[in-house]
Each structure stands twice: as C-alpha cells, then as structure tokens.
Coordinates of C-alpha atoms and ligand atoms in Angstrom, one line a residue:
M1 CA 126.5 -95.5 74.2
E2 CA 127.8 -92.2 75.4
V3 CA 125.1 -90.1 77.1
Q4 CA 125.4 -86.4 76.3
T5 CA 124.9 -84.1 79.3
L6 CA 122.7 -81.1 78.4
K7 CA 123.5 -77.7 79.6
Y8 CA 119.9 -77.3 80.8
P9 CA 117.8 -80.2 82.2
A10 CA 115.2 -81.6 79.8
I11 CA 112.2 -79.2 79.9
Q12 CA 109.0 -80.5 81.5
N13 CA 105.5 -79.3 81.6
Y14 CA 104.5 -77.4 84.8
V15 CA 101.1 -78.3 86.2
A16 CA 99.6 -77.5 89.6
G17 CA 102.9 -76.1 90.8
Q18 CA 104.9 -79.2 89.9
S19 CA 107.1 -80.3 87.0
V20 CA 105.5 -83.1 85.2
N21 CA 107.5 -85.9 83.7
D22 CA 105.4 -87.5 81.0
A23 CA 107.6 -90.3 79.7
H24 CA 105.3 -91.0 76.8
T25 CA 105.6 -87.6 75.2
A26 CA 107.9 -87.2 72.2
T27 CA 110.6 -84.5 72.6
M28 CA 112.3 -82.1 70.3
D29 CA 115.9 -80.8 70.6
V30 CA 116.5 -77.2 71.6
F31 CA 119.6 -75.5 70.2
S32 CA 121.3 -72.3 71.3
P33 CA 121.4 -70.1 68.2
L34 CA 124.5 -68.4 69.6
S35 CA 126.6 -71.6 69.1
G36 CA 124.4 -74.1 67.3
Q37 CA 124.9 -76.4 70.3
L38 CA 122.2 -78.7 71.7
I39 CA 121.3 -77.3 75.1
S40 CA 118.0 -79.0 76.1
T41 CA 115.0 -80.9 74.9
V42 CA 111.3 -79.9 75.0
P43 CA 108.2 -82.2 75.2
L44 CA 105.8 -82.0 72.3
S45 CA 102.7 -82.5 74.4
G46 CA 99.2 -83.4 73.2
A47 CA 95.6 -83.1 74.2
A48 CA 96.0 -85.4 77.3
S49 CA 98.8 -83.2 78.8
L50 CA 96.8 -80.1 78.1
D51 CA 93.7 -81.5 79.8
A52 CA 95.7 -82.2 83.0
A53 CA 96.8 -78.6 83.0
V54 CA 93.3 -77.3 82.3
Q55 CA 91.9 -79.4 85.1
A56 CA 94.6 -77.9 87.5
A57 CA 93.7 -74.4 86.3
K58 CA 90.0 -75.1 86.7
A59 CA 90.4 -76.4 90.2
A60 CA 92.5 -73.3 91.2
F61 CA 90.0 -70.8 89.7
P62 CA 87.3 -70.6 92.4
S63 CA 89.6 -69.8 95.3
W64 CA 92.0 -67.6 93.2
S65 CA 89.1 -65.5 91.8
A66 CA 87.6 -65.1 95.2
I67 CA 90.6 -63.3 96.6
P68 CA 90.2 -59.5 96.5
I69 CA 92.2 -58.0 93.7
K70 CA 94.1 -55.8 96.2
E71 CA 95.4 -59.0 97.7
R72 CA 96.1 -60.7 94.4
V73 CA 98.4 -57.9 93.3
Q74 CA 100.5 -58.3 96.4
I75 CA 101.9 -61.5 94.8
F76 CA 102.9 -59.5 91.8
Y77 CA 104.6 -56.8 93.8
R78 CA 106.7 -59.6 95.3
Y79 CA 107.2 -61.1 91.9
K80 CA 108.6 -57.8 90.6
T81 CA 111.3 -57.8 93.2
L82 CA 112.2 -61.4 92.3
L83 CA 112.5 -60.4 88.6
E84 CA 114.9 -57.6 89.7
R85 CA 116.8 -60.0 92.0
D86 CA 117.3 -62.6 89.2
M87 CA 117.7 -60.1 86.3
K88 CA 121.0 -61.4 85.2
A89 CA 120.0 -65.1 85.3
L90 CA 116.8 -64.3 83.4
A91 CA 118.7 -62.3 80.8
D92 CA 121.3 -65.0 80.4
L93 CA 118.6 -67.5 79.7
V94 CA 116.9 -65.3 77.1
R95 CA 120.3 -64.8 75.4
E96 CA 121.1 -68.5 75.4
E97 CA 117.9 -69.7 74.0
N98 CA 117.1 -66.8 71.6
G99 CA 120.5 -65.5 70.6
K100 CA 120.1 -61.9 71.6
T101 CA 122.9 -59.7 72.9
Y102 CA 123.0 -59.5 76.7
D103 CA 121.8 -55.9 76.6
E104 CA 118.8 -56.8 74.5
A105 CA 118.0 -59.7 76.7
R106 CA 118.2 -57.5 79.8
A107 CA 115.9 -54.9 78.1
E108 CA 113.4 -57.6 77.6
V109 CA 113.3 -58.5 81.3
E110 CA 113.1 -54.8 82.2
K111 CA 110.0 -54.6 80.0
A112 CA 108.6 -57.6 81.8
I113 CA 109.1 -55.7 85.0
E114 CA 107.2 -52.7 83.6
L115 CA 104.4 -55.0 82.5
T116 CA 104.2 -56.4 86.0
E117 CA 104.1 -52.9 87.5
F118 CA 101.2 -52.1 85.3
A119 CA 99.3 -55.2 86.5
C120 CA 99.9 -54.0 90.1
S121 CA 98.0 -50.8 89.2
M122 CA 94.9 -52.9 88.2
P123 CA 92.9 -52.2 91.4
Q124 CA 92.9 -48.5 90.5
L125 CA 91.9 -49.2 86.9
I126 CA 89.0 -51.6 87.3
Q127 CA 86.8 -49.9 89.8
G128 CA 83.3 -50.6 88.7
E129 CA 80.4 -48.2 88.0
F130 CA 77.5 -47.4 90.2
L131 CA 74.4 -45.2 89.7
E132 CA 71.0 -44.7 91.3
V133 CA 69.0 -45.5 88.1
S134 CA 65.6 -44.8 89.7
K135 CA 64.4 -43.8 93.1
G136 CA 66.0 -46.3 95.5
V137 CA 67.1 -48.5 92.7
E138 CA 70.8 -48.9 92.2
A139 CA 72.7 -50.4 89.3
R140 CA 76.3 -51.4 89.4
A141 CA 78.7 -52.9 86.8
E142 CA 81.8 -54.8 87.8
R143 CA 84.5 -56.7 85.9
K144 CA 84.7 -60.4 86.6
P145 CA 87.3 -62.9 85.4
L146 CA 86.6 -65.4 82.6
G147 CA 87.9 -68.6 84.1
V148 CA 90.7 -70.6 82.5
V149 CA 92.5 -68.7 79.8
A150 CA 95.5 -69.5 77.5
S151 CA 98.5 -67.6 76.2
I152 CA 100.5 -68.9 73.2
A153 CA 103.8 -67.2 72.6
P154 CA 106.4 -66.8 69.7
F155 CA 110.2 -67.4 69.8
N156 CA 111.3 -63.8 69.5
F157 CA 110.7 -62.6 73.1
P158 CA 110.8 -65.6 75.4
N159 CA 110.4 -63.5 78.5
M160 CA 108.6 -60.3 77.5
V161 CA 105.7 -61.7 75.5
P162 CA 104.6 -64.1 78.3
H163 CA 104.5 -61.0 80.5
W164 CA 102.1 -59.3 78.0
T165 CA 99.5 -61.7 79.3
I166 CA 100.4 -63.4 82.5
P167 CA 100.3 -60.5 85.0
N168 CA 97.2 -58.8 83.7
A169 CA 95.1 -62.0 83.1
I170 CA 96.0 -63.5 86.5
V171 CA 95.8 -60.3 88.5
L172 CA 92.3 -59.9 87.1
G173 CA 91.3 -63.3 88.6
N174 CA 91.8 -65.8 85.7
T175 CA 93.9 -68.9 85.9
M176 CA 96.2 -69.6 82.9
I177 CA 97.8 -72.1 80.5
L178 CA 101.0 -70.7 79.0
K179 CA 102.3 -72.4 75.8
P180 CA 105.8 -71.0 75.0
S181 CA 107.5 -71.4 71.7
E182 CA 109.0 -74.8 71.4
Q183 CA 112.2 -73.1 70.1
V184 CA 112.7 -71.1 73.3
P185 CA 111.1 -73.1 76.2
L186 CA 113.6 -72.3 79.0
S187 CA 112.4 -68.8 80.2
A188 CA 108.9 -70.0 80.9
V189 CA 110.1 -72.6 83.5
K190 CA 111.9 -69.8 85.4
I191 CA 108.9 -67.5 85.2
A192 CA 106.7 -70.2 86.7
E193 CA 109.2 -71.0 89.4
L194 CA 109.5 -67.3 90.4
L195 CA 105.8 -66.8 90.5
K196 CA 105.5 -69.8 92.9
E197 CA 108.2 -68.3 95.0
A198 CA 106.3 -65.0 95.1
G199 CA 103.3 -66.9 96.5
L200 CA 101.1 -67.7 93.5
P201 CA 98.9 -70.6 94.4
D202 CA 99.5 -73.9 92.6
G203 CA 97.4 -74.3 89.5
V204 CA 97.0 -70.6 88.8
L205 CA 99.7 -70.7 86.1
N206 CA 100.5 -73.9 84.2
V207 CA 102.9 -74.3 81.4
V208 CA 102.4 -76.8 78.6
N209 CA 105.0 -77.3 75.8
G210 CA 104.7 -78.4 72.3
D211 CA 103.9 -77.2 68.8
R212 CA 100.9 -77.4 66.4
E213 CA 99.2 -80.3 68.2
I214 CA 99.0 -78.6 71.6
V215 CA 98.0 -75.2 70.0
E216 CA 95.1 -77.0 68.3
A217 CA 94.1 -78.7 71.5
I218 CA 94.1 -75.3 73.3
C219 CA 91.8 -73.9 70.6
D220 CA 89.5 -76.9 71.0
H221 CA 89.4 -77.4 74.8
P222 CA 85.9 -76.7 76.1
D223 CA 87.1 -75.4 79.5
I224 CA 89.3 -72.7 78.0
Q225 CA 87.4 -69.4 77.8
A226 CA 89.9 -67.2 76.0
V227 CA 93.0 -67.6 73.9
S228 CA 95.7 -65.0 73.2
F229 CA 98.2 -65.7 70.5
V230 CA 101.4 -63.9 69.3
G231 CA 103.2 -65.2 66.3
S232 CA 103.2 -65.2 62.5
T233 CA 100.1 -64.0 60.5
K234 CA 99.6 -67.4 58.9
I235 CA 99.2 -69.1 62.3
A236 CA 97.4 -66.2 63.9
K237 CA 94.7 -66.6 61.4
V238 CA 94.4 -70.3 61.9
V239 CA 94.3 -69.9 65.7
Y240 CA 91.8 -67.0 65.6
I241 CA 89.4 -69.0 63.3
R242 CA 89.7 -72.2 65.3
A243 CA 89.4 -70.6 68.7
T244 CA 86.4 -68.4 67.8
S245 CA 84.7 -71.2 65.9
N246 CA 84.8 -73.0 69.3
L247 CA 83.1 -69.9 70.8
K248 CA 86.1 -68.6 72.7
R249 CA 87.4 -65.1 72.9
C250 CA 90.5 -64.7 70.9
V251 CA 93.1 -62.0 70.2
A252 CA 95.8 -63.1 67.8
L253 CA 98.7 -60.9 66.9
G254 CA 100.5 -61.6 63.7
G255 CA 103.5 -60.6 61.6
A256 CA 104.4 -57.2 60.3
K257 CA 106.1 -55.1 57.6
N258 CA 106.8 -51.7 59.1
H259 CA 107.8 -48.7 57.0
L260 CA 110.1 -45.9 58.1
M261 CA 109.4 -42.8 56.0
V262 CA 112.4 -40.5 55.9
L263 CA 112.0 -36.9 54.7
P264 CA 114.9 -34.7 53.5
D265 CA 114.3 -32.4 56.5
A266 CA 114.9 -35.2 59.0
H267 CA 117.8 -34.8 61.5
P268 CA 120.5 -36.8 59.7
E269 CA 122.4 -38.3 62.6
M270 CA 119.4 -39.0 64.8
T271 CA 117.5 -40.6 61.8
A272 CA 120.5 -42.7 60.8
S273 CA 121.1 -44.2 64.2
N274 CA 117.3 -44.7 64.8
V275 CA 116.8 -46.5 61.4
A276 CA 119.9 -48.7 61.8
A277 CA 118.8 -49.7 65.3
S278 CA 115.2 -50.3 64.3
M279 CA 116.1 -52.7 61.5
S280 CA 118.9 -54.6 63.4
G281 CA 117.8 -54.6 67.0
C282 CA 117.2 -58.2 68.2
A283 CA 118.7 -59.2 64.8
G284 CA 115.7 -57.8 63.1
Q285 CA 113.5 -60.4 64.8
R286 CA 110.9 -57.9 66.1
C287 CA 107.4 -57.4 64.9
M288 CA 108.2 -53.7 65.4
A289 CA 111.4 -53.8 63.3
G290 CA 111.6 -51.0 60.7
S291 CA 112.6 -53.4 58.0
T292 CA 111.6 -51.1 55.2
M293 CA 112.6 -47.5 54.7
V294 CA 110.9 -45.2 52.2
G295 CA 113.2 -42.2 51.3
V296 CA 111.0 -39.3 50.2
G297 CA 113.0 -37.0 47.8
P298 CA 116.7 -36.4 48.1
V299 CA 117.9 -38.4 51.1
D300 CA 121.2 -39.8 49.8
D301 CA 123.2 -38.1 52.6
I302 CA 121.0 -39.8 55.2
V303 CA 121.3 -43.2 53.4
A304 CA 125.1 -42.8 53.5
K305 CA 124.9 -42.2 57.3
I306 CA 122.7 -45.2 57.8
V307 CA 125.3 -47.4 56.1
E308 CA 128.0 -45.9 58.3
E309 CA 125.8 -46.7 61.4
A310 CA 125.0 -50.2 60.1
K311 CA 128.8 -50.9 59.7
K312 CA 129.2 -50.4 63.4
I313 CA 126.7 -53.2 64.1
V314 CA 128.8 -56.4 64.2
A315 CA 127.6 -59.9 64.5
G316 CA 128.7 -61.6 67.7
Q317 CA 129.4 -58.2 69.3
N318 CA 126.4 -55.8 69.3
L319 CA 124.4 -58.0 66.9
G320 CA 123.0 -61.3 68.1
S321 CA 122.2 -64.4 66.1
V322 CA 119.0 -65.3 64.3
I323 CA 116.9 -68.1 65.7
S324 CA 117.8 -71.1 63.4
K325 CA 119.8 -72.4 60.5
E326 CA 116.6 -72.2 58.4
A327 CA 116.0 -68.6 59.4
K328 CA 119.6 -67.7 58.3
A329 CA 119.1 -69.4 55.0
R330 CA 115.7 -67.7 54.4
I331 CA 117.1 -64.2 55.2
E332 CA 120.1 -64.7 53.0
Q333 CA 117.9 -65.9 50.2
H334 CA 115.9 -62.7 50.4
I335 CA 119.1 -60.6 50.0
T336 CA 120.2 -62.7 47.0
E337 CA 116.9 -62.5 45.3
A338 CA 116.7 -58.7 45.8
E339 CA 120.1 -58.2 44.3
A340 CA 119.2 -60.4 41.4
A341 CA 116.1 -58.3 40.8
G342 CA 118.2 -55.2 40.5
A343 CA 118.4 -53.7 44.0
Q344 CA 121.8 -52.4 45.2
V345 CA 123.3 -54.1 48.2
L346 CA 125.2 -51.3 50.1
L347 CA 126.1 -53.5 53.0
D348 CA 126.1 -57.3 52.8
G349 CA 125.6 -59.4 55.9
R350 CA 125.5 -62.7 54.1
N351 CA 127.9 -65.4 55.2
A352 CA 128.7 -63.8 58.5
V353 CA 130.9 -65.9 60.8
V354 CA 131.7 -65.2 64.4
P355 CA 135.1 -66.5 65.5
G356 CA 134.7 -69.1 68.1
H357 CA 131.0 -69.6 67.2
E358 CA 131.3 -70.9 63.7
D359 CA 128.2 -73.0 64.1
G360 CA 126.0 -70.1 65.4
Y361 CA 123.3 -68.7 63.2
Y362 CA 124.5 -65.2 62.3
V363 CA 123.5 -62.7 59.6
G364 CA 125.3 -59.4 59.4
A365 CA 123.6 -56.0 59.2
T366 CA 122.5 -55.5 55.6
V367 CA 121.4 -52.4 53.8
I368 CA 119.8 -52.7 50.3
D369 CA 118.9 -49.6 48.3
Y370 CA 116.6 -49.1 45.3
V371 CA 114.3 -51.9 46.3
T372 CA 111.0 -51.6 44.4
P373 CA 107.5 -52.4 45.8
D374 CA 107.1 -55.4 43.5
M375 CA 110.2 -57.2 44.9
R376 CA 109.6 -60.1 47.4
I377 CA 111.8 -58.4 50.0
A378 CA 109.5 -55.3 49.9
Q379 CA 106.4 -57.5 50.5
E380 CA 107.3 -60.3 52.9
E381 CA 108.4 -60.2 56.5
V382 CA 112.2 -60.9 56.3
F383 CA 112.7 -61.1 60.1
G384 CA 116.5 -60.5 60.0
P385 CA 118.9 -57.5 60.3
V386 CA 118.1 -56.3 56.8
L387 CA 117.0 -52.8 55.7
A388 CA 115.2 -52.5 52.3
I389 CA 115.2 -48.9 51.0
M390 CA 112.6 -47.8 48.5
R391 CA 112.6 -44.3 47.0
T392 CA 109.6 -42.0 46.2
N393 CA 109.2 -38.3 45.3
T394 CA 106.3 -37.5 47.6
L395 CA 105.0 -38.3 51.0
D396 CA 101.7 -39.5 49.5
E397 CA 103.6 -42.0 47.4
A398 CA 105.4 -43.2 50.5
L399 CA 102.1 -43.6 52.4
A400 CA 100.6 -45.4 49.4
I401 CA 103.4 -48.0 49.7
E402 CA 102.9 -48.3 53.4
N403 CA 99.2 -48.6 53.2
A404 CA 99.2 -51.1 50.4
N405 CA 100.9 -53.7 52.5
P406 CA 98.5 -56.2 54.2
Y407 CA 100.0 -55.8 57.6
G408 CA 99.5 -52.8 59.9
N409 CA 101.6 -53.1 63.0
A410 CA 103.8 -49.9 62.9
A411 CA 104.8 -47.0 60.7
A412 CA 107.1 -44.1 61.4
V413 CA 108.2 -40.8 59.9
F414 CA 111.4 -39.0 60.4
T415 CA 111.1 -35.2 59.8
S416 CA 111.5 -31.8 61.4
S417 CA 108.2 -30.7 60.0
G418 CA 105.2 -30.8 62.4
S419 CA 102.7 -30.8 59.5
S420 CA 104.4 -33.7 57.7
A421 CA 104.5 -35.7 61.0
R422 CA 100.8 -34.9 61.5
Y423 CA 100.0 -36.0 58.0
V424 CA 101.6 -39.4 58.6
M425 CA 99.8 -39.7 61.9
D426 CA 96.5 -39.1 60.2
H427 CA 97.1 -41.2 57.1
A428 CA 99.2 -44.2 57.9
N429 CA 97.1 -47.3 58.1
A430 CA 98.8 -48.9 61.1
G431 CA 98.1 -49.4 64.8
M432 CA 101.3 -47.9 66.2
I433 CA 102.9 -44.8 64.8
G434 CA 106.3 -43.3 65.4
V435 CA 107.4 -39.7 64.9
N436 CA 111.2 -39.6 64.9
I437 CA 111.1 -43.0 66.7
G438 CA 112.0 -46.1 64.9
V439 CA 110.4 -48.7 67.2
P440 CA 107.2 -47.0 68.5
V441 CA 106.2 -49.6 71.1
P442 CA 103.6 -48.0 73.3
R443 CA 104.8 -48.0 76.9
E444 CA 102.4 -48.9 79.7
P445 CA 99.6 -48.0 80.3
F446 CA 99.1 -47.6 76.5
S447 CA 98.2 -50.8 74.8
F448 CA 100.1 -52.8 72.2
G449 CA 98.4 -54.0 69.1
G450 CA 98.5 -53.5 65.3
W451 CA 95.8 -53.3 62.6
N452 CA 94.9 -55.3 59.5
E453 CA 96.8 -58.6 59.2
S454 CA 98.9 -57.8 62.2
K455 CA 96.1 -58.4 64.6
F456 CA 92.8 -60.4 64.7
G457 CA 90.3 -59.7 67.4
A458 CA 88.9 -56.6 69.0
C459 CA 91.1 -55.7 71.9
D460 CA 94.9 -55.0 72.2
I461 CA 97.0 -57.5 74.1
T462 CA 98.4 -55.2 76.8
G463 CA 97.5 -52.0 78.7
K464 CA 94.0 -50.8 79.5
S465 CA 92.6 -52.4 76.4
S466 CA 93.5 -55.8 77.7
I467 CA 91.3 -55.4 80.7
E468 CA 88.2 -55.8 78.5
F469 CA 89.7 -58.9 76.9
W470 CA 90.4 -60.7 80.2
T471 CA 87.2 -59.8 82.0
Q472 CA 83.4 -59.8 81.5
L473 CA 81.0 -57.3 82.9
K474 CA 78.5 -58.3 85.6
K475 CA 75.5 -55.8 85.9
T476 CA 73.5 -55.9 89.1
T477 CA 70.3 -54.0 89.9
T478 CA 69.2 -53.7 93.5
K479 CA 66.2 -52.4 95.3
W480 CA 65.8 -52.7 99.1
N481 CA 63.6 -49.9 100.3
P482 CA 59.7 -50.3 100.1
E483 CA 59.1 -46.8 98.7
S484 CA 61.1 -47.7 95.6
R485 CA 58.2 -49.9 94.5
V486 CA 56.9 -46.8 92.8
N487 CA 58.7 -45.1 90.0
W488 CA 60.5 -48.2 88.7
M489 CA 59.9 -49.5 85.3
S490 CA 60.0 -53.3 86.0
Ligands
LIG501 P1 104.9 -68.8 64.7 O1 103.6 -68.4 64.2 O2 105.7 -69.8 63.9 O3 104.7 -69.5 66.1 C1 104.0 -68.9 67.2 C2 103.4 -70.0 68.0 O4 102.5 -70.8 67.2 C3 104.4 -70.9 68.7 O5 104.0 -71.1 70.0 C4 104.3 -72.2 67.8 O6 104.5 -73.4 68.6 C5 102.9 -72.2 67.3 N1 102.7 -72.8 66.0 C6 103.6 -72.9 65.0 N2 103.1 -73.5 64.0 C7 101.8 -73.8 64.3 C8 100.7 -74.5 63.6 N3 100.9 -74.9 62.3 N4 99.6 -74.6 64.2 C9 99.4 -74.1 65.4 N5 100.4 -73.5 66.2 C10 101.6 -73.4 65.6 O7 105.8 -67.5 65.0 P2 107.3 -67.4 65.5 O8 108.2 -67.8 64.3 O9 107.5 -68.1 66.8 O10 107.4 -65.9 65.8 C11 107.7 -64.9 64.8 C12 106.5 -64.3 64.3 O11 105.7 -63.7 65.3 C13 106.8 -63.1 63.3 O12 105.9 -63.2 62.3 C14 106.6 -61.9 64.2 O13 106.2 -60.7 63.5 C15 105.4 -62.3 65.0 N6 105.3 -61.6 66.2 C16 104.3 -60.7 66.3 C17 104.1 -59.8 67.4 C18 103.1 -58.8 67.4 O14 102.9 -58.2 68.5 N7 102.3 -58.6 66.4 C19 105.0 -59.9 68.4 C20 106.0 -60.9 68.4 C21 106.2 -61.7 67.3

C-alpha cells in the first residue's frame, strides 16, 4: 500500500515539554483550505490524555508560581523576540492551516506580539494594595494565581486567540492546558516550542488536541480551576454551563452579528473601503466582521462605492479561503436563500474558483442589498465574505435592528456628525463600538469582550479585565507592635 507523506508531521499532544505519541488515540485528517490537500493529522484525545497534561501542569505550578513575576516576564520578553524572529514561518503556518492571505496571517502574529508585550507590563499592573487600617494594624491585598487553567480556541485565529490567554495567564503564575481547534492544530505546536526555547519550564504550558470529548473532559476535570473558551455561541453556552456547574471560573466568548450603521453624511470613500474590508477581511471569518450594514436614509452613492471596493477583493489574491467545504456550502446557501427571499445580489461570490487551486474552499466577495430583518441572512452568523445591507429611514430604526439581535460583540457607525456618533455610542447594545472604524477591536491595554450572547461570564478575555479572571485576591492583616493591642476591633 502506498504511504502518503504529509507536508507536516502528524500532530501530537505536548505534555511536560515533550511531544507525546499516544498510539491508541484516534486521529482526524487536517486539510489546507487553500488547496483542499491533506496536510497532517490531529489526535482526538480523551480524558486520559487530558489527565496526563493536567498532572504535568499541576506538578509545575508550585515552582512556577513561586518565581517573582518580574522574573516570570523575562521569559516573555525573550519569547517576543522569537515571535519576531520566526514571523514568516508562523504566518506561513497560519496561512496554510486556516487559508488566510499572507498579510492577514502576518497581522495575526503581530497582534500576538502586542498581546505578549502587554503581558510583560503585568508587574506594573498588579501591584497590590496596602493600608494601615488601625493603629499599627496593616492590611494588604495581593493577586495570586489560580493553579491549572485551560484555554479552548476556535479555528479562525490559530495564532492570535491562543495569545489572548497564554501570556497573561502564565505571567500571572498559572500553568495551562491549551486546546486548539482540531481544524487548525499546527500553530499551537510552534507556540509551545518557541515558549520552551524562550525558557518556559516544562509543564507550564501543555497542549492537548481533540474535539468535543476533550472539551467536556476539561470542563469536568477537578484539578482545572478556570476555563476560557472562544468559539460559537452554541458551544460557548454548553462550555459555560458545564464548567461553572463543576464550580470553575469560566469566560466563554461566542459568535456575533455586527451591524455597521451608515449615515448619508459619512465620508463616502473612507466608509466604502472600511465596510468592504470589515465584511471580507479573513474571508469574513472574524467575530468582529461587519457582516451587516444598515443604510440610514439616502446612501445609494455609498452602496455603489462599496460594490466597487468589493470588486477589487479577489479570491486567491487579496481574499483567502474559508475553512472547509461545509463552510463554503453553508455560506453559498445563505446567499441563495436571501436572493430567493427577494434581496438583490449586487456582487455574487458563489462558485468562486482560483486557478491552480480548484479544490480550495473559496467564496468570492458578495454584496446583497435590500435584505430585510426577517431573512435568515440578517439573523444568523454567516461567517463568510458576505455583506447584507438593510435600509432604514432613521438612526433609531437602525439601532432597533442592531439591538434586537441576540449577539452583542460589536457595532459601528459611519458619520461626520459628532452627535450621531455619540448617540450610537450611548444606545448600541454591544461590547465594542466603532466610530468610522469597521473592525473596532480594542488594542491593548483595553480588553476584548462582547455583550449578550457574544460572551458568557463576568470578565473580558484580554487586557486589564483579564487580570481579575486569572487571579484571586489574598487579603492579609498584620499586627506586630504591642501598642496596637488597643484600638483594634478584633
Ligand atoms: P466552535 O464553537 O465550533 O469550536 C470552538 C472550540 O470548541 C473548538 O476548540 C472545538 O474543538 C470545540 N467544540 C466544537 N464542538 C464542540 C462540542 N460539541 N462540545 C464541546 N466542544 C466543542 O467554533 P469555530 O467554528 O471553531 O469558530 C468560529 C466561531 O467562533 C464563530 O462563531 C465566531 O464568531 C466565534 N469566535 C468568537 C470570538 C469572540 O471573541 N467572541 C473570537 C473568535 C471566534
């Protein structure tokens, strides 16, 4: 029988600083969406593999958490230089497994570097509190790590999303289990290897691969203290309920339906290029994608410019592939259904073929006008390079559409009026708001997180807000001098 050589070696779990070859674990094929070619395999691990990783993380915790934070961050300073050194290789890996353009993949690694820089500033951010609460009696509060924590990632940012959690959680003294998406398991291997090269002790970061079974095992494992999750709303709910019912902390980020409200006084060229980039960047597979535009009043000229901009976005050139054959079929079905329901397809990306990559999973940039709020394309997350345009007469009507959707990741307004912008900032029911910005991702140190069904749990996943998630407060009251026996309530 002919043995096929894979472009990348079969993925293995990474436990206590070593690749682990578990011959008994079933595997799944990994395809590059750029070409449809089989490039690797990934193990579908179960509870036993998880337990080995948790034991390694548990063993590493006492010594790792005992190192002063100013020393712990030195590893991440070194790691940052390794990310810069290997930028091209890391971006190539993201492109290969996820299907992004090289520029998009590189931007993802640049964002990982920014997240690492933020973690390096942690010693300045987590200084504790101290007060003489009574004569000679001192109280102090300091942030302590939780222990073993877990991070479960989606397919759409194989490098950046793991960096939402790894640097902050680990710098703060925790040890971690990372569970990448089984669709894009390659980047995680490289991240673990680079952290080892930077000096991270074995067992502090462990990588386990798999799908539903391993996620459920993470939610159930008694030695995991906190679970962060990024993925679809359906699974975010399941993970949040299961992890918290097992008395763990959990923050679970879900899907999105983000509305871009375009007013007639918006700058036409700037708005058109922003809207087109927002809906099509990373092939529309971003939880911050502006997949829905609401034109308020007469904006036909801006819509025409958006179509012109979208025509410049060409599959296989400046537009990458979507993740799978199934995703391509789902996205094209959304377009077909919207057209059948009476919407006007101004630019049609169905049946896109990239010469030389006929088996890749491509959908061309698509613009659909006169979508109505009752259509499925206006309600569900499409997760492809498709813009659905709705029309209203007033800003209040536009806001009513945005606020009626169950998600609440992002909303944006394009206008030259300060008061209209302010009105949207005040009234949009979403966690991240853009004014003349189509993808309003908060840069560090601001935190990332939506509202409503886009996030379950109290804290955001990055920035200052994440410090609270990854730590617990220890309060100590001390009294050493004899005279303080008086004037103290206890
Ligand atoms: P997904 O929910 O299918 O998978 C996410 C993770 O959950 C993966 O690691 C996967 O292995 C695991 N999983 C899948 N099915 C499971 C099940 N039945 N039980 C337990 N675990 C399971 O999401 P995806 O398709 O990988 O990613 C795309 C989704 O993620 C989109 O909805 C997107 O909006 C969302 N997302 C949200 C954010 C955010 O910040 N809110 C960021 C990125 C992606």
